[in-house]
Short mmCIF file of C-alpha atoms and ligand atoms in Angstrom, two decimals:
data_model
loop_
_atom_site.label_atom_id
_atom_site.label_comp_id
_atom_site.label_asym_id
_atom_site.label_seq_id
_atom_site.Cartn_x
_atom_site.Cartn_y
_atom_site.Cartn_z
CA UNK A 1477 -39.49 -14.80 -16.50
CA UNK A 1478 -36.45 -13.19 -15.17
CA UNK A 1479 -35.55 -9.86 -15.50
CA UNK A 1480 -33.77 -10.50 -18.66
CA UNK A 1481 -37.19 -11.37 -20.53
CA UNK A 1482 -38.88 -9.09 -19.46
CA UNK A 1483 -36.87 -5.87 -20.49
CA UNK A 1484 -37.04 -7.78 -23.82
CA UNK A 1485 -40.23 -8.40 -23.93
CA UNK A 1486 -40.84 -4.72 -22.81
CA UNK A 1487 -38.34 -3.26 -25.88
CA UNK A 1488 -40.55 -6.05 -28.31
CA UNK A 1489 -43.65 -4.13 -27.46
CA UNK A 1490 -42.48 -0.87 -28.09
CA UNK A 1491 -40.88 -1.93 -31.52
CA UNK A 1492 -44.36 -3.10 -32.25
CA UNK A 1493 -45.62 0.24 -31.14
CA UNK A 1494 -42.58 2.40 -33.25
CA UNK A 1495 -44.75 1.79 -36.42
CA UNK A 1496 -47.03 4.69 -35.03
CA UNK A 1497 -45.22 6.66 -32.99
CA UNK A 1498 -44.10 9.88 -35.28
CA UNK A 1499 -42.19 11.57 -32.15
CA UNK A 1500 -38.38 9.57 -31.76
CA UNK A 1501 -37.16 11.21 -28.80
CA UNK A 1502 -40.23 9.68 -26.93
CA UNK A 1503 -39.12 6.27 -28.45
CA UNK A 1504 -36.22 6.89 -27.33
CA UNK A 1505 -36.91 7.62 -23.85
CA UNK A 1506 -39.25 4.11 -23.87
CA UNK A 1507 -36.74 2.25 -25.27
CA UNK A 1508 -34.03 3.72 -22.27
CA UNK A 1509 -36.75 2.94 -19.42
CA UNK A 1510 -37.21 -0.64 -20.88
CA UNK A 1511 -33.33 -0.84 -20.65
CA UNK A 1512 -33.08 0.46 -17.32
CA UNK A 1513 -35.90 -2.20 -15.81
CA UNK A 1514 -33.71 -4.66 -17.59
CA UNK A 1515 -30.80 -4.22 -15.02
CA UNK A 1516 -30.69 -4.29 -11.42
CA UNK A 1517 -29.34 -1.89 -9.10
CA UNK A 1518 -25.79 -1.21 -8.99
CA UNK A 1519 -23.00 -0.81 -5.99
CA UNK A 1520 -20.64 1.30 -5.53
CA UNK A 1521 -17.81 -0.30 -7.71
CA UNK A 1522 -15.13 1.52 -5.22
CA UNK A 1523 -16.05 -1.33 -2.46
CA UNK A 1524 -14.83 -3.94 -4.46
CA UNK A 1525 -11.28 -2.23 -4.99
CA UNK A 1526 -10.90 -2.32 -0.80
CA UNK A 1527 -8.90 -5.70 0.35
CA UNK A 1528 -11.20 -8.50 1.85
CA UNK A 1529 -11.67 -7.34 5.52
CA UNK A 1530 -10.92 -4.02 7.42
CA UNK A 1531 -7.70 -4.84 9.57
CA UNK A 1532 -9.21 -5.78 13.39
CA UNK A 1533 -12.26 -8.02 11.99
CA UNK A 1534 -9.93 -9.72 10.00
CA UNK A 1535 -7.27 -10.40 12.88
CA UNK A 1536 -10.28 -11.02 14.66
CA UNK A 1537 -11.76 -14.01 12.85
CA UNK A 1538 -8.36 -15.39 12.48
CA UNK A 1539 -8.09 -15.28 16.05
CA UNK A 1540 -11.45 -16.91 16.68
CA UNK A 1541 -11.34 -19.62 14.05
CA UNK A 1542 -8.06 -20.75 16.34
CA UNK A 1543 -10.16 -20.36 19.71
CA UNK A 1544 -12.33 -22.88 18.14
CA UNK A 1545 -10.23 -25.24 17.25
CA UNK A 1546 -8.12 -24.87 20.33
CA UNK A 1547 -10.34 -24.62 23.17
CA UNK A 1548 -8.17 -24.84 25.60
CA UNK A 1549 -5.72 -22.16 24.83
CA UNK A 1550 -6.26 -18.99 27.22
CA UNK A 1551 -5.32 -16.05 24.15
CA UNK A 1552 -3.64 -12.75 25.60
CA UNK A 1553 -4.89 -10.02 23.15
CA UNK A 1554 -2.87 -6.90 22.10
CA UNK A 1555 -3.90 -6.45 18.97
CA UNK A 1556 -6.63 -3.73 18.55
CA UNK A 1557 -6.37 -0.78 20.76
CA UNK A 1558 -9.38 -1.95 22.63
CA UNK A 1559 -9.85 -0.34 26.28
CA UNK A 1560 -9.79 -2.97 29.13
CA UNK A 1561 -10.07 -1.25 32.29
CA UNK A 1562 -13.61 0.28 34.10
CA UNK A 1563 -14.68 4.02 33.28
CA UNK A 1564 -14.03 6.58 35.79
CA UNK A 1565 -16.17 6.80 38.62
CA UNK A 1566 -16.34 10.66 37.77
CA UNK A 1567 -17.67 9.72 34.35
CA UNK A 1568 -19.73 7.14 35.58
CA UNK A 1569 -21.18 9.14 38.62
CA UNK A 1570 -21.92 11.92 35.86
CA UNK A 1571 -24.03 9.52 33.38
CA UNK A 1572 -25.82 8.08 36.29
CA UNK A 1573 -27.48 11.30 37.36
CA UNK A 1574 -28.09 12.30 33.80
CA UNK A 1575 -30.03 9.08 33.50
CA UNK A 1576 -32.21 10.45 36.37
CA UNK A 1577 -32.30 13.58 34.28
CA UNK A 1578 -33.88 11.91 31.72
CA UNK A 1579 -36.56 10.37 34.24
CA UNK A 1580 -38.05 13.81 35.11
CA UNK A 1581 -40.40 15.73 32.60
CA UNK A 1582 -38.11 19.35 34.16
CA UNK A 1583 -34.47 17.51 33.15
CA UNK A 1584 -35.75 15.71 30.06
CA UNK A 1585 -34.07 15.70 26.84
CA UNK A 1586 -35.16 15.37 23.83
CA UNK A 1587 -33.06 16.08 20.42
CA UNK A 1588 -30.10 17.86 21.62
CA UNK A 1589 -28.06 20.10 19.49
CA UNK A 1590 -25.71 18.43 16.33
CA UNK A 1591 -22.88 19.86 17.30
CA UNK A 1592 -22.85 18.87 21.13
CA UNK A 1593 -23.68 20.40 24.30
CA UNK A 1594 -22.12 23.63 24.87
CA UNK A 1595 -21.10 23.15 28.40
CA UNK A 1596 -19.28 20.07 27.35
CA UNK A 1597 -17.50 22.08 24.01
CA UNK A 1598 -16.65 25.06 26.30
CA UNK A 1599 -15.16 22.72 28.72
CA UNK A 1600 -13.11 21.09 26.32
CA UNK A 1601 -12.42 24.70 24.21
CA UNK A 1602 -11.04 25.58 27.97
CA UNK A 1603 -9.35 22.60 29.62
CA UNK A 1604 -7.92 21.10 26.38
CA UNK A 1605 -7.00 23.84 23.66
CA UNK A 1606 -7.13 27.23 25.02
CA UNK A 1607 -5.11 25.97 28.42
CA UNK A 1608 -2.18 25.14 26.11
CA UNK A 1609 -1.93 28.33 24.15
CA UNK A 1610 -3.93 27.03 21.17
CA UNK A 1611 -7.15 29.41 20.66
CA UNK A 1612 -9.97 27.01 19.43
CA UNK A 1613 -13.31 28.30 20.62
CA UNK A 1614 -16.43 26.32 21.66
CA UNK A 1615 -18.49 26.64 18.66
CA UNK A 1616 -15.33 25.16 16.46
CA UNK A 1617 -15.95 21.94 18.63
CA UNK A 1618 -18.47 19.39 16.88
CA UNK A 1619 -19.50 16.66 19.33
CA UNK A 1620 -19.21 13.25 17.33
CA UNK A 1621 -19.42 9.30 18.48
CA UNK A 1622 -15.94 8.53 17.04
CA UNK A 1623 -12.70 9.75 15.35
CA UNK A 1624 -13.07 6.89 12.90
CA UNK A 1625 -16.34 8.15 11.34
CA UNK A 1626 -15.24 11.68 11.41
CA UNK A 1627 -11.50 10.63 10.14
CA UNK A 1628 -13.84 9.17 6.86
CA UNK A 1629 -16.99 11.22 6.94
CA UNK A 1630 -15.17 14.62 6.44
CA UNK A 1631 -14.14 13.73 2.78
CA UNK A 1632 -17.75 14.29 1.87
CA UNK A 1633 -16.90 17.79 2.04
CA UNK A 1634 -13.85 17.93 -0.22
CA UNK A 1635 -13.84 17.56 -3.65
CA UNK A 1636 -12.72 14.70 -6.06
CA UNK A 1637 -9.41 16.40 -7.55
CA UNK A 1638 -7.70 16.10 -4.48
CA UNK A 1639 -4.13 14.93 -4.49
CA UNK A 1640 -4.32 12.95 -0.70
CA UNK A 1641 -1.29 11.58 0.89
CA UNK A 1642 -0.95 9.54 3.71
CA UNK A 1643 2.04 8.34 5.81
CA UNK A 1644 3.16 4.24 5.58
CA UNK A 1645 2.15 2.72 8.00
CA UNK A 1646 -1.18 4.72 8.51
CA UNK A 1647 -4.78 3.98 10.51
CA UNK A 1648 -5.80 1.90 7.81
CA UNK A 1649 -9.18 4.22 7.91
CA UNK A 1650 -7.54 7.03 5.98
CA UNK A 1651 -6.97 4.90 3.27
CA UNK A 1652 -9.80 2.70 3.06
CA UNK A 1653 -12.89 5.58 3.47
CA UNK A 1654 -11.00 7.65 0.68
CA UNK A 1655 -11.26 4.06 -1.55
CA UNK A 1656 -14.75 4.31 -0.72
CA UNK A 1657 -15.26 7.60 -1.33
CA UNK A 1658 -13.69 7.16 -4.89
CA UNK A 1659 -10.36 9.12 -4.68
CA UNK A 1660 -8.30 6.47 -5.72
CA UNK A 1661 -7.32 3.80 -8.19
CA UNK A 1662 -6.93 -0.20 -7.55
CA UNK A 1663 -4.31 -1.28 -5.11
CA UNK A 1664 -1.36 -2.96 -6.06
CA UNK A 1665 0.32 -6.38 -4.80
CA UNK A 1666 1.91 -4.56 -2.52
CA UNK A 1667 -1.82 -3.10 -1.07
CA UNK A 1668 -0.85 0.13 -1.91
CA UNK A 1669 -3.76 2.38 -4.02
CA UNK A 1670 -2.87 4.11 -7.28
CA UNK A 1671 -3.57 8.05 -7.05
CA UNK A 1672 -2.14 8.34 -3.22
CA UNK A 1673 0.63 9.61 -1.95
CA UNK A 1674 2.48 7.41 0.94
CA UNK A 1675 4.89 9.05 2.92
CA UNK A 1676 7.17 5.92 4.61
CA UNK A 1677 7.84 5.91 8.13
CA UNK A 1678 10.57 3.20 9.04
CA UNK A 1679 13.47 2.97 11.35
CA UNK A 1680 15.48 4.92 8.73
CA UNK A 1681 13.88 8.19 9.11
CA UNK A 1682 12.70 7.72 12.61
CA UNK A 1683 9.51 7.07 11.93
CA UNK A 1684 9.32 10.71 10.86
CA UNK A 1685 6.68 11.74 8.42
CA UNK A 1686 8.68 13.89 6.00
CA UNK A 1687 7.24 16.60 4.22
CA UNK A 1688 6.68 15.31 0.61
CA UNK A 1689 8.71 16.91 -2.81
CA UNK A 1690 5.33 17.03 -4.41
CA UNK A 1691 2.42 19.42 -3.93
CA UNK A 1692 -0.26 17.63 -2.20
CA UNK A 1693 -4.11 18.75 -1.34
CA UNK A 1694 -4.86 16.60 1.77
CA UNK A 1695 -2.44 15.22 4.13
CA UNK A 1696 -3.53 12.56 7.59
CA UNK A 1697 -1.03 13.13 10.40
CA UNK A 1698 -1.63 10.85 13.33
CA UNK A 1699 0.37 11.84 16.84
CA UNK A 1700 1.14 10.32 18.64
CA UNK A 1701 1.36 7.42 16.30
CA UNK A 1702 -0.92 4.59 15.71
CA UNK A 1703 0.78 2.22 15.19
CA UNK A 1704 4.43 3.29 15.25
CA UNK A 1705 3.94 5.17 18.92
CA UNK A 1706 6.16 7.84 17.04
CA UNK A 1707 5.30 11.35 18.41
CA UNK A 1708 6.14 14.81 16.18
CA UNK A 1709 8.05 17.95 17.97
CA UNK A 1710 6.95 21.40 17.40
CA UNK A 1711 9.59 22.25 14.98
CA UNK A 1712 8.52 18.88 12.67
CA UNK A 1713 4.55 19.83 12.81
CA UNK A 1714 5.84 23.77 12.18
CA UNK A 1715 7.67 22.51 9.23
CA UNK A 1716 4.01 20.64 8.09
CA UNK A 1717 1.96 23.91 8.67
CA UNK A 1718 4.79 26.12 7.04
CA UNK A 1719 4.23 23.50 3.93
CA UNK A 1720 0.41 23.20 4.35
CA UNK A 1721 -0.32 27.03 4.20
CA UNK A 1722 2.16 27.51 0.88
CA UNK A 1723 0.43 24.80 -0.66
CA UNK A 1724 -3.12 25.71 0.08
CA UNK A 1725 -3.28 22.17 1.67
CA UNK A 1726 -5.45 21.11 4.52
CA UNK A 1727 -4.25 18.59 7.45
CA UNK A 1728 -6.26 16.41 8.80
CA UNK A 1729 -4.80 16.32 12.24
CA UNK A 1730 -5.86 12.56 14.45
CA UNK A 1731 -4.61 13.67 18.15
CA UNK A 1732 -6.96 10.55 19.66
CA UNK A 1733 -3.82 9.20 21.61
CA UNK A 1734 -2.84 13.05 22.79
CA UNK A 1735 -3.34 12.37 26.29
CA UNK A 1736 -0.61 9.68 26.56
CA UNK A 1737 2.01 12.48 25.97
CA UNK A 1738 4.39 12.25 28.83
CA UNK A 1739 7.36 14.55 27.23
CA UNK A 1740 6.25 18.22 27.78
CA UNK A 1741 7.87 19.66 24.62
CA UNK A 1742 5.91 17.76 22.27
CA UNK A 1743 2.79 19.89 21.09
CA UNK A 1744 -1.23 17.79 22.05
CA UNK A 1745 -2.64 19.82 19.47
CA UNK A 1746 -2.19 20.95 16.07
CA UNK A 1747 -3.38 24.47 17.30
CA UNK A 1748 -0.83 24.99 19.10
CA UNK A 1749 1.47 25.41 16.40
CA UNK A 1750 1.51 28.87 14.75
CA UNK A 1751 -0.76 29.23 11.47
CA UNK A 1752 -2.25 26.07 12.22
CA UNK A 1753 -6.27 27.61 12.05
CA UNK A 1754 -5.50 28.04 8.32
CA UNK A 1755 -4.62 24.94 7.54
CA UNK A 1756 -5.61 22.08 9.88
CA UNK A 1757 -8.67 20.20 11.29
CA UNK A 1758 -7.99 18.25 14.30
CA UNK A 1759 -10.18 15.11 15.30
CA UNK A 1760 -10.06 13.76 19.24
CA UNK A 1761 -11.58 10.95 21.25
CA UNK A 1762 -12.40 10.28 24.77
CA UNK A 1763 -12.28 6.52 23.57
CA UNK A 1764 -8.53 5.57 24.83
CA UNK A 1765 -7.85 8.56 27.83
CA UNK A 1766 -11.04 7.87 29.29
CA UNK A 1767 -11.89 4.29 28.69
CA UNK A 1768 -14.88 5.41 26.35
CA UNK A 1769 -14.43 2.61 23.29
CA UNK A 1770 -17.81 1.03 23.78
CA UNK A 1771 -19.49 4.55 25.34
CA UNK A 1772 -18.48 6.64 22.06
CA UNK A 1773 -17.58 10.15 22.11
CA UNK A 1774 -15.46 12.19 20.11
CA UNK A 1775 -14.97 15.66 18.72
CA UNK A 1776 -13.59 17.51 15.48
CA UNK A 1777 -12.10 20.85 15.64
CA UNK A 1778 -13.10 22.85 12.70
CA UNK A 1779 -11.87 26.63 12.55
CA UNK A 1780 -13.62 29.34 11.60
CA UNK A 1781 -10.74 30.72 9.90
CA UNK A 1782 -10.22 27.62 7.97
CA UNK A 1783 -11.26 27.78 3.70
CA UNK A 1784 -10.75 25.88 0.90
CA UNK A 1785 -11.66 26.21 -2.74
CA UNK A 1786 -15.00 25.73 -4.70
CA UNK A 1787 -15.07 25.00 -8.48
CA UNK A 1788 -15.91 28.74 -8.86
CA UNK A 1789 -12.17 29.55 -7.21
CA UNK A 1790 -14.59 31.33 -4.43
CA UNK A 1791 -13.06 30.58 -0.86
CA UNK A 1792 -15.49 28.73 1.22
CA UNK A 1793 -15.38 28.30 4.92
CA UNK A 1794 -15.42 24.56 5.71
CA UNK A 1795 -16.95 25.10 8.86
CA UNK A 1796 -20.00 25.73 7.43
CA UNK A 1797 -20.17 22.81 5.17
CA UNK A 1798 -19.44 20.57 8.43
CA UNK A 1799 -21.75 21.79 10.01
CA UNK A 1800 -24.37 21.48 7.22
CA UNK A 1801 -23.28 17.99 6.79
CA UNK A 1802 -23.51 17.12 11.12
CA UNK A 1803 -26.58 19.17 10.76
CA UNK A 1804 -28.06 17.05 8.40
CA UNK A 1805 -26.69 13.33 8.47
CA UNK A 1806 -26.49 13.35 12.47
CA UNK A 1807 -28.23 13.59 15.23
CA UNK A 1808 -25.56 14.51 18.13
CA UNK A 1809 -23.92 11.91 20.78
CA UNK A 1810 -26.56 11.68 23.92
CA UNK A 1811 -27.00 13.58 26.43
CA UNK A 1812 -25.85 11.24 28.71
CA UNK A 1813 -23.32 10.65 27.37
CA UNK A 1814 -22.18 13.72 27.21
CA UNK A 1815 -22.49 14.54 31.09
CA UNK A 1816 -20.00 11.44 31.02
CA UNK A 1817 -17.56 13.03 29.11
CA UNK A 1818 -17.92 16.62 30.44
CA UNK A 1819 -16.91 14.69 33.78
CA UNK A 1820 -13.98 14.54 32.40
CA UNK A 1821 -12.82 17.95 33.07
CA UNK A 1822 -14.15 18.23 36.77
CA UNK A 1823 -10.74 18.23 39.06
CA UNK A 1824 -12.10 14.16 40.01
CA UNK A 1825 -12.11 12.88 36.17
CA UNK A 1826 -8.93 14.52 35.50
CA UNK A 1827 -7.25 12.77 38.33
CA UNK A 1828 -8.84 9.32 37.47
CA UNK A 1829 -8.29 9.87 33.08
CA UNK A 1830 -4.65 10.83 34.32
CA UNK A 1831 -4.43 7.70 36.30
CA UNK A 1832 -6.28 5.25 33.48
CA UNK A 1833 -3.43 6.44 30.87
CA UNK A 1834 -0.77 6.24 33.32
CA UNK A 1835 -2.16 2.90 33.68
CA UNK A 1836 -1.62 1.75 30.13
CA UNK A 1837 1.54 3.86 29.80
CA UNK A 1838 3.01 1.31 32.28
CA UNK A 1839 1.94 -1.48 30.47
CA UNK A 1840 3.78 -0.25 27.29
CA UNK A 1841 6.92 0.49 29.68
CA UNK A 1842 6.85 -3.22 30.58
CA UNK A 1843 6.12 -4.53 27.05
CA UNK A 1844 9.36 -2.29 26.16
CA UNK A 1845 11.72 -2.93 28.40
CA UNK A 1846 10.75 -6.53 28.32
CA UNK A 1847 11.22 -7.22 24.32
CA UNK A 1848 14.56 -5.06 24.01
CA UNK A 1849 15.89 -7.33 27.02
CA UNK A 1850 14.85 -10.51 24.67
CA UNK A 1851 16.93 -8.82 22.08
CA UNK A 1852 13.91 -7.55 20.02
CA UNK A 1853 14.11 -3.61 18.12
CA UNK A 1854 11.47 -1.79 19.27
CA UNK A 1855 9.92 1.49 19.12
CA UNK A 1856 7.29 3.78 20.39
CA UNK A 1857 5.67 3.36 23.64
CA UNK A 1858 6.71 5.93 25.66
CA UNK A 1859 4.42 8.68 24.55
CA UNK A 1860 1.50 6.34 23.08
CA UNK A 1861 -0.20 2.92 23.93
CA UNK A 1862 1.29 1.55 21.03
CA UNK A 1863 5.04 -0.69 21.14
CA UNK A 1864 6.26 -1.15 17.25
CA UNK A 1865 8.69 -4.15 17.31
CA UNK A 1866 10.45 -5.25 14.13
CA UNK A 1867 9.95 -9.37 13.67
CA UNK A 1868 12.68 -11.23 14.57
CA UNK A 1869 14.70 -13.54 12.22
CA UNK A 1870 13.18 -11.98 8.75
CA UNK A 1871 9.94 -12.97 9.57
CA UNK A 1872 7.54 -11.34 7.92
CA UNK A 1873 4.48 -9.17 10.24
CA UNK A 1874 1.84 -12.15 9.20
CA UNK A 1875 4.21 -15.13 9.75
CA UNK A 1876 5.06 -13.25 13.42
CA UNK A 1877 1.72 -12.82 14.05
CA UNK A 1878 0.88 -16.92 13.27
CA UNK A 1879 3.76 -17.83 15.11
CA UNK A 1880 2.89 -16.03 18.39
CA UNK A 1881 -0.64 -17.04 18.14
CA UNK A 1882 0.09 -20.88 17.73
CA UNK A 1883 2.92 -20.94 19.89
CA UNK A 1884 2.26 -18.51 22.57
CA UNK A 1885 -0.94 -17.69 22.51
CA UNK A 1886 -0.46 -14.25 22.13
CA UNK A 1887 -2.33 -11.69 19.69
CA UNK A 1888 -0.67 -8.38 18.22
CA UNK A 1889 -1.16 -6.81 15.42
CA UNK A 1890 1.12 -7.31 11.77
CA UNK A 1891 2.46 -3.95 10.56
CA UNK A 1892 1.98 -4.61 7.27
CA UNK A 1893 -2.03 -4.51 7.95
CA UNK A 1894 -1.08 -0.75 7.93
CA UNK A 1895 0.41 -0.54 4.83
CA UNK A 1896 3.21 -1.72 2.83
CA UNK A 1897 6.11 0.33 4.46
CA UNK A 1898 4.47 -1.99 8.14
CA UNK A 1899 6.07 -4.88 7.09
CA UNK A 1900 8.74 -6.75 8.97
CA UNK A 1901 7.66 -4.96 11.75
CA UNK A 1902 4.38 -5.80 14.88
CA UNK A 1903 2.30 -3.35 16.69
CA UNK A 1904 1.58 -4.38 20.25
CA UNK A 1905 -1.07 -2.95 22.43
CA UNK A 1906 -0.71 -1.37 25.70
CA UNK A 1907 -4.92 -1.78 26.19
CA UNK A 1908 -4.97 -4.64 28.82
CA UNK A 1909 -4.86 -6.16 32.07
CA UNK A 1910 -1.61 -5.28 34.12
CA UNK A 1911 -1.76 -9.26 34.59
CA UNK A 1912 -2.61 -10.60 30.58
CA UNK A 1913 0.55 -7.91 30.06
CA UNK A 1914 2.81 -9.60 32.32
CA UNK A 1915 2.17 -12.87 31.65
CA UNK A 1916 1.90 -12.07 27.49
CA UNK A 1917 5.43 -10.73 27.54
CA UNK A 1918 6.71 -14.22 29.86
CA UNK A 1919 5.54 -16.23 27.20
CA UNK A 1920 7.02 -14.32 24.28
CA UNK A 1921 10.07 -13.43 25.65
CA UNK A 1922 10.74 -17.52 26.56
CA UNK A 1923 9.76 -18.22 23.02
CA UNK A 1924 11.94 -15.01 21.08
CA UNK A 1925 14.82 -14.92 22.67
CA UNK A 1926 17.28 -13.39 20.04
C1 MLT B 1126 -6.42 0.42 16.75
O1 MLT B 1126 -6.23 -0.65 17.29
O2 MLT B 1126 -5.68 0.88 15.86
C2 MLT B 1126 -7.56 1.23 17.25
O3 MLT B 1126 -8.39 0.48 18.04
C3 MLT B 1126 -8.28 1.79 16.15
C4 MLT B 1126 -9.43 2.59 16.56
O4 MLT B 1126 -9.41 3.26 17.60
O5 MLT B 1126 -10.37 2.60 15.79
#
């Protein structure tokens, strides 16, 4: 009997039992339970509006289905801004004595607190923000295991009504956590979601995210740029606050690729732009200046100063309802962990983080200088990890992205994985071997001369 039959069966009975029953309400109520046993549980419907895989597992099962077939082929990969190179010794010096920490009942750890360790948020409230003129204090700093999940967990403290916009191309998990979460409509052909806002950033407008016509609630900025490289001067992000605080908007600032900054002009924070604690949470990562990808640690600056609007029209501090929500859903990033990142900031890790991203900034120097000599138009790379190249000869980013795979061997990443205004255009990654770099851009640049 399936479960079908038996929520029949089960409504049968009861219509044999209505005869008697004098009280219809209760009858109802069987008859609803019967109805409810009859179905099985449900999903959230908003999952099946996403497209079939989230960007880098899709690239990387295409990429592995032609690794099988092609055993032979020795694959250079620049597609997902994946670390390649050992943590710092400072870092790694830090998490082995922690780990002897944790071997001695006086050191010992248990639970530590949600929000993080405060010598590692005052060292980061010191070295990172206030240093730079941008007053965020310690206990504004919540300790996480990754910009991604904060980037998509901090919608569970906004409302539904939000207007959100989001530039094109974009981090794929702005978009994607608020189809999740329910704030939008079904994509079209082109991939793009009804209900959002896209702000295009092409070659036309410098890859500038310009401040929309329309009033919007929520807006993602990402610099420096993933995946354009693009980086935003004080005036621009001025201009952004300026809007933000007339429109009783919120930013969500992503500053994860901060540290590759090489121009001093350009601002590393939001917070250092005037108004900014009104308007603006900012989310960081020691995952790409530190080489922490697979070590996870991260942190979200919430102010104190920073409100938003309940249904009542009361003004309600959002710090508090993050940390209600890390409180409850999270459990903090380890303790050793977080002596590794706190190593950081010691005069040693800032010498070695300095020298990692200096590192990979040469590696997107060569990728650079390399393409434009083959004739190639490309962008970014200077102040990120991240070299934007548009596709030569019309092709389009997934056609590119074939091509270099099954004729060079090569793996990037299509733009158009990051939205609609991405394609034409190819995002390659700085995150590798000075070697796998060199010898990458040998066999494109043979193959693409244009
Ligand atoms: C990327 O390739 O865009 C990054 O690896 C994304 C991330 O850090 O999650």
């Amino acid at each position: 009997m399936d479960q079908f039959d038996a929520g029949v069966n089960c409504i049968n009975r009861q219509l044999m039992n209505y005869q008697q029953v004098s009280q219809p309400s209760i009858t109802v109520s069987y008859f609803s339970a019967c109805l409810q046993k009859s179905t099985m549980a449900t999903v959230n419907d908003n999952y099946l509006k996403l497209k079939a895989g989230y960007l880098f597992p899709e690239i990387a099962r295409r990429v592995n289905a032609f690794a099988q077939a092609n055993p032979d082929a020795k694959i250079i990969r620049l597609g997902i801004g994946d670390v390649t190179e050992p943590l710092p010794e400072a870092c790694r010096t830090a998490m082995i004595k922690a780990v002897e920490d944790m071997g001695d009942r006086s050191s010992f750890k248990g639970y530590g607190p949600e929000q993080g360790y405060a010598w590692l948020r005052e060292k980061i409230a010191a070295q990172d923000f206030q240093a730079r003129g941008a007053a965020v204090d310690a206990d504004e700093i919540f300790i996480s295991d990754g910009s991604k999940c904060d980037t998509g967990n901090i919608l569970e403290i906004f409302g539904k009504n939000n207007t959100i916009a989001v530039t094109d191309p974009v981090y794929p998990v702005y978009v994607d956590t608020n189809v999740m979460a329910g704030n939008t409509g079904d994509a079209n052909e082109k991939g793009e979601y009804a209900g959002l806002v896209y702000l295009p950033v092409t070659a036309e407008n410098n890859f500038t995210a310009e401040i929309p016509a329309q009033k919007v609630d929520l807006i993602y900025l990402c610099f420096p740029n993933n995946p354009t490289g693009a980086t935003a001067t004080k005036e621009h992000l001025q201009e952004w606050v300026n809007y933000a605080k007339a429109n009783g908007s919120i930013i969500f600032f992503d500053a994860a690729y901060e540290a590759f900054i090489t121009d001093p002009t350009i601002p590393h924070s939001i917070y250092e732009i005037e108004g900014a604690r009104d308007c603006a949470i900012e989310f960081r990562s020691f995952s790409k200046n530190a080489g922490f990808t697979g070590t996870r640690c991260a942190l979200t600056v919430v102010p104190k100063t920073l409100t938003a609007k309940a249904a009542d029209g009361s003004n309600v501090e959002l710090w508090k309802l993050w940390n209600r929500r890390q409180s409850t859903k999270f459990n903090g990033v380890s303790y050793i962990v977080q002596r590794g990142a706190e190593a950081v900031y010691s005069p040693e890790g800032q010498a070695q983080t300095k020298a990692l991203v200096s590192f990979y900034l040469e590696n997107a120097k060569i990728i650079r200088e390399q393409l434009t000599n083959a004739g190639l138009s490309v962008y970014g790379g200077v102040n990120a990890p991240y070299v934007w190249v548009k596709t030569p000869n019309g092709l389009s980013s997934w056609e590119f992205f074939d091509k270099l795979l099954q004729t060079v061997n090569v793996v990037g990443t299509p733009g158009s994985g990051f939205g609609a205004a991405g394609e034409g255009y190819f995002r390659i990654s700085a995150f590798n071997s000075r070697e796998n770099v060199e010898e990458a851009m040998k066999r494109i640049t043979e193959k693409f001369k244009v």
